[in-house]
PDB file of C-alpha atoms in Angstrom:
ATOM      1  CA  MET A 346     -15.102  -4.717  10.955  1.00  0.00           C
ATOM      2  CA  GLN A 347     -12.898  -7.768  10.802  1.00  0.00           C
ATOM      3  CA  ASP A 348     -13.928 -11.025  12.501  1.00  0.00           C
ATOM      4  CA  LEU A 349     -11.614 -11.640  15.439  1.00  0.00           C
ATOM      5  CA  ASN A 350     -10.304 -14.679  17.273  1.00  0.00           C
ATOM      6  CA  PHE A 351     -12.481 -13.954  20.317  1.00  0.00           C
ATOM      7  CA  PRO A 352     -15.919 -15.292  21.237  1.00  0.00           C
ATOM      8  CA  LYS A 353     -18.790 -13.271  19.810  1.00  0.00           C
ATOM      9  CA  PHE A 354     -20.568 -10.855  22.140  1.00  0.00           C
ATOM     10  CA  GLU A 355     -23.558  -8.547  21.930  1.00  0.00           C
ATOM     11  CA  TYR A 356     -22.306  -5.052  21.218  1.00  0.00           C
ATOM     12  CA  ARG A 357     -24.111  -1.758  20.790  1.00  0.00           C
ATOM     13  CA  LEU A 358     -23.233   0.574  17.948  1.00  0.00           C
ATOM     14  CA  LYS A 359     -24.481   4.044  17.136  1.00  0.00           C
ATOM     15  CA  SER A 360     -23.791   6.392  14.286  1.00  0.00           C
ATOM     16  CA  THR A 361     -23.429  10.138  14.789  1.00  0.00           C
ATOM     17  CA  GLU A 362     -22.204  12.611  12.185  1.00  0.00           C
ATOM     18  CA  ASN A 363     -20.961   9.783   9.939  1.00  0.00           C
ATOM     19  CA  LYS A 364     -18.914   8.235  12.783  1.00  0.00           C
ATOM     20  CA  VAL A 365     -19.720   4.825  14.209  1.00  0.00           C
ATOM     21  CA  SER A 366     -19.231   4.333  17.946  1.00  0.00           C
ATOM     22  CA  ILE A 367     -19.303   1.216  20.129  1.00  0.00           C
ATOM     23  CA  PHE A 368     -20.510   1.142  23.721  1.00  0.00           C
ATOM     24  CA  ASP A 369     -17.806   0.442  26.298  1.00  0.00           C
ATOM     25  CA  VAL A 370     -19.273  -1.333  29.350  1.00  0.00           C
ATOM     26  CA  ILE A 371     -16.300  -0.304  31.504  1.00  0.00           C
ATOM     27  CA  ARG A 372     -16.171   3.400  30.644  1.00  0.00           C
ATOM     28  CA  LYS A 373     -19.986   3.391  30.320  1.00  0.00           C
ATOM     29  CA  LYS A 374     -19.995   5.487  27.155  1.00  0.00           C
ATOM     30  CA  PHE A 375     -19.798   5.218  23.392  1.00  0.00           C
ATOM     31  CA  ILE A 376     -16.284   5.291  21.919  1.00  0.00           C
ATOM     32  CA  ILE A 377     -15.488   5.979  18.252  1.00  0.00           C
ATOM     33  CA  LEU A 378     -15.030   2.622  16.564  1.00  0.00           C
ATOM     34  CA  GLN A 379     -11.481   2.304  15.259  1.00  0.00           C
ATOM     35  CA  PRO A 380      -9.809  -1.067  14.528  1.00  0.00           C
ATOM     36  CA  GLU A 381      -7.896  -1.021  17.841  1.00  0.00           C
ATOM     37  CA  GLU A 382     -11.089  -0.198  19.756  1.00  0.00           C
ATOM     38  CA  TRP A 383     -12.805  -3.159  18.066  1.00  0.00           C
ATOM     39  CA  VAL A 384     -10.036  -5.407  19.423  1.00  0.00           C
ATOM     40  CA  ARG A 385     -10.135  -3.749  22.869  1.00  0.00           C
ATOM     41  CA  GLN A 386     -13.897  -4.221  23.216  1.00  0.00           C
ATOM     42  CA  HIS A 387     -13.669  -7.872  22.188  1.00  0.00           C
ATOM     43  CA  CYS A 388     -10.911  -8.376  24.733  1.00  0.00           C
ATOM     44  CA  VAL A 389     -12.895  -6.668  27.532  1.00  0.00           C
ATOM     45  CA  HIS A 390     -15.868  -8.947  26.863  1.00  0.00           C
ATOM     46  CA  PHE A 391     -13.572 -11.982  26.701  1.00  0.00           C
ATOM     47  CA  LEU A 392     -12.181 -11.097  30.139  1.00  0.00           C
ATOM     48  CA  ILE A 393     -15.673 -10.594  31.593  1.00  0.00           C
ATOM     49  CA  ASN A 394     -17.594 -13.410  29.900  1.00  0.00           C
ATOM     50  CA  GLU A 395     -14.962 -16.111  29.425  1.00  0.00           C
ATOM     51  CA  LYS A 396     -12.384 -15.427  32.135  1.00  0.00           C
ATOM     52  CA  LYS A 397     -14.994 -14.300  34.710  1.00  0.00           C
ATOM     53  CA  PHE A 398     -13.249 -11.089  35.806  1.00  0.00           C
ATOM     54  CA  SER A 399     -15.538  -8.601  37.513  1.00  0.00           C
ATOM     55  CA  LYS A 400     -16.233  -5.408  35.571  1.00  0.00           C
ATOM     56  CA  SER A 401     -15.469  -3.493  38.760  1.00  0.00           C
ATOM     57  CA  LEU A 402     -11.852  -4.759  38.663  1.00  0.00           C
ATOM     58  CA  ILE A 403     -11.241  -3.718  35.029  1.00  0.00           C
ATOM     59  CA  ASN A 404      -9.818  -0.370  33.965  1.00  0.00           C
ATOM     60  CA  VAL A 405      -9.588   0.774  30.340  1.00  0.00           C
ATOM     61  CA  GLU A 406      -7.386   3.411  28.671  1.00  0.00           C
ATOM     62  CA  LYS A 407      -5.861   5.184  31.629  1.00  0.00           C
ATOM     63  CA  GLU A 408      -2.859   7.458  31.532  1.00  0.00           C
ATOM     64  CA  LEU A 409       0.498   6.674  33.099  1.00  0.00           C
ATOM     65  CA  THR A 410       3.830   8.473  32.963  1.00  0.00           C
ATOM     66  CA  ILE A 411       6.938   6.595  31.831  1.00  0.00           C
ATOM     67  CA  ASN A 412      10.282   8.407  31.742  1.00  0.00           C
ATOM     68  CA  GLY A 413       8.452  11.730  31.803  1.00  0.00           C
ATOM     69  CA  LEU A 414       6.226  10.776  28.835  1.00  0.00           C
ATOM     70  CA  LYS A 415       2.476  10.389  29.085  1.00  0.00           C
ATOM     71  CA  LYS A 416       1.280   6.984  27.829  1.00  0.00           C
ATOM     72  CA  ARG A 417      -2.008   5.097  27.984  1.00  0.00           C
ATOM     73  CA  TYR A 418      -2.453   1.439  28.778  1.00  0.00           C
ATOM     74  CA  ASP A 419      -5.271  -0.437  27.070  1.00  0.00           C
ATOM     75  CA  ILE A 420      -6.676  -2.716  29.771  1.00  0.00           C
ATOM     76  CA  VAL A 421      -5.703  -3.443  33.369  1.00  0.00           C
ATOM     77  CA  VAL A 422      -7.383  -5.967  35.658  1.00  0.00           C
ATOM     78  CA  PHE A 423      -6.857  -5.380  39.361  1.00  0.00           C
ATOM     79  CA  ASN A 424      -6.780  -7.854  42.221  1.00  0.00           C
ATOM     80  CA  PRO A 425      -9.220  -7.071  45.052  1.00  0.00           C
ATOM     81  CA  ASP A 426      -6.263  -5.701  47.095  1.00  0.00           C
ATOM     82  CA  GLY A 427      -5.541  -3.076  44.393  1.00  0.00           C
ATOM     83  CA  SER A 428      -2.436  -4.749  42.956  1.00  0.00           C
ATOM     84  CA  ILE A 429      -2.455  -5.404  39.216  1.00  0.00           C
ATOM     85  CA  HIS A 430      -3.298  -8.913  38.120  1.00  0.00           C
ATOM     86  CA  LEU A 431      -3.251  -8.459  34.333  1.00  0.00           C
ATOM     87  CA  MET A 432      -2.226  -5.814  31.826  1.00  0.00           C
ATOM     88  CA  VAL A 433      -3.363  -6.095  28.203  1.00  0.00           C
ATOM     89  CA  GLU A 434      -1.869  -4.358  25.185  1.00  0.00           C
ATOM     90  CA  CYS A 435      -4.267  -4.261  22.229  1.00  0.00           C
ATOM     91  CA  LYS A 436      -3.224  -3.567  18.672  1.00  0.00           C
ATOM     92  CA  SER A 437      -5.338  -3.229  15.562  1.00  0.00           C
ATOM     93  CA  TYR A 438      -6.095  -6.485  13.756  1.00  0.00           C
ATOM     94  CA  ASN A 439      -3.992  -5.271  10.821  1.00  0.00           C
ATOM     95  CA  ILE A 440      -0.873  -4.733  12.977  1.00  0.00           C
ATOM     96  CA  THR A 441       1.622  -7.579  13.317  1.00  0.00           C
ATOM     97  CA  ILE A 442       2.682  -8.239  16.881  1.00  0.00           C
ATOM     98  CA  ASP A 443       6.462  -8.102  17.094  1.00  0.00           C
ATOM     99  CA  GLN A 444       9.256  -7.520  19.579  1.00  0.00           C
ATOM    100  CA  SER A 445       8.466  -3.801  19.798  1.00  0.00           C
ATOM    101  CA  THR A 446       4.966  -4.675  21.089  1.00  0.00           C
ATOM    102  CA  PHE A 447       6.462  -6.816  23.848  1.00  0.00           C
ATOM    103  CA  ASP A 448       9.011  -4.077  24.606  1.00  0.00           C
ATOM    104  CA  GLN A 449       6.144  -1.580  24.962  1.00  0.00           C
ATOM    105  CA  ILE A 450       4.157  -3.687  27.427  1.00  0.00           C
ATOM    106  CA  ALA A 451       7.346  -4.539  29.345  1.00  0.00           C
ATOM    107  CA  ARG A 452       8.132  -0.795  29.743  1.00  0.00           C
ATOM    108  CA  TYR A 453       4.591  -0.162  30.977  1.00  0.00           C
ATOM    109  CA  ASN A 454       4.885  -3.078  33.363  1.00  0.00           C
ATOM    110  CA  LEU A 455       8.007  -1.643  34.992  1.00  0.00           C
ATOM    111  CA  GLN A 456       5.614   1.035  36.273  1.00  0.00           C
ATOM    112  CA  LEU A 457       2.555  -1.156  36.935  1.00  0.00           C
ATOM    113  CA  ASP A 458       4.036  -4.479  38.123  1.00  0.00           C
ATOM    114  CA  ALA A 459       1.304  -6.777  36.745  1.00  0.00           C
ATOM    115  CA  THR A 460       1.492 -10.507  37.413  1.00  0.00           C
ATOM    116  CA  TYR A 461       0.266 -11.423  33.921  1.00  0.00           C
ATOM    117  CA  LEU A 462       0.591  -9.754  30.531  1.00  0.00           C
ATOM    118  CA  MET A 463      -1.512 -10.258  27.408  1.00  0.00           C
ATOM    119  CA  VAL A 464      -0.735  -8.904  23.950  1.00  0.00           C
ATOM    120  CA  THR A 465      -3.369  -9.209  21.236  1.00  0.00           C
ATOM    121  CA  ASN A 466      -4.258  -7.902  17.809  1.00  0.00           C
ATOM    122  CA  GLY A 467      -7.565  -9.758  17.945  1.00  0.00           C
ATOM    123  CA  ILE A 468      -6.214 -12.519  15.735  1.00  0.00           C
ATOM    124  CA  ASN A 469      -3.176 -13.657  17.726  1.00  0.00           C
ATOM    125  CA  HIS A 470      -3.044 -13.622  21.529  1.00  0.00           C
ATOM    126  CA  TYR A 471       0.086 -13.997  23.638  1.00  0.00           C
ATOM    127  CA  TYR A 472       0.011 -14.575  27.380  1.00  0.00           C
ATOM    128  CA  CYS A 473       2.920 -14.213  29.807  1.00  0.00           C
ATOM    129  CA  GLU A 474       3.493 -14.538  33.508  1.00  0.00           C
ATOM    130  CA  MET A 475       6.060 -12.189  34.972  1.00  0.00           C
ATOM    131  CA  ASP A 476       9.078 -13.599  36.785  1.00  0.00           C
ATOM    132  CA  MET A 477      10.241 -10.451  38.568  1.00  0.00           C
ATOM    133  CA  GLN A 478      13.166 -12.214  40.268  1.00  0.00           C
ATOM    134  CA  ALA A 479      14.697 -13.233  36.936  1.00  0.00           C
ATOM    135  CA  GLU A 480      13.394 -10.066  35.178  1.00  0.00           C
ATOM    136  CA  ARG A 481      11.775 -12.013  32.365  1.00  0.00           C
ATOM    137  CA  TYR A 482       8.390 -13.232  31.245  1.00  0.00           C
ATOM    138  CA  VAL A 483       7.331 -16.839  30.793  1.00  0.00           C
ATOM    139  CA  PHE A 484       4.929 -17.543  27.942  1.00  0.00           C
ATOM    140  CA  LEU A 485       1.694 -19.339  28.827  1.00  0.00           C
ATOM    141  CA  LYS A 486      -0.953 -21.093  26.741  1.00  0.00           C
ATOM    142  CA  ASP A 487      -3.664 -19.026  28.455  1.00  0.00           C
ATOM    143  CA  ILE A 488      -4.252 -16.750  31.417  1.00  0.00           C
ATOM    144  CA  PRO A 489      -6.034 -18.205  34.441  1.00  0.00           C
ATOM    145  CA  ASP A 490      -9.724 -17.569  34.956  1.00  0.00           C
ATOM    146  CA  TYR A 491     -10.584 -15.197  37.773  1.00  0.00           C
ATOM    147  CA  THR A 492     -12.010 -18.042  39.853  1.00  0.00           C
ATOM    148  CA  THR A 493      -8.591 -19.750  39.914  1.00  0.00           C
ATOM    149  CA  VAL A 494      -6.694 -16.626  40.984  1.00  0.00           C
TER     150      VAL A 494
END
């Protein structure tokens, strides 16, 4: 797999029936290793190891319904009170992040109401803070560590 613009972490791989899987510490199971999953796992470990978010506050690949359509978000980090602190949209490292990616996470956020948004393809990362009053997002250089929340 491609080297990504995330810190290295110790991952577990296994091969079954000619398919390679990576262990997901949040879902506590092996997931077939696709390029987007490679990015998602790097991002999860970045949030845990670098940003100090508790594993117990992180949710991965859960379904939500938007305009009657079933969708799946990549990563959500909750606040201890159950509100959503951060939503992350992961794309494969070979996908260019463009306006449609931001439109996608914005649509999801109308349902979830996260304070912060992150969009990544593993190479480029974009961070935003939501300004719900003005109905816009403000780009940030980084997202705050959990300890500063």
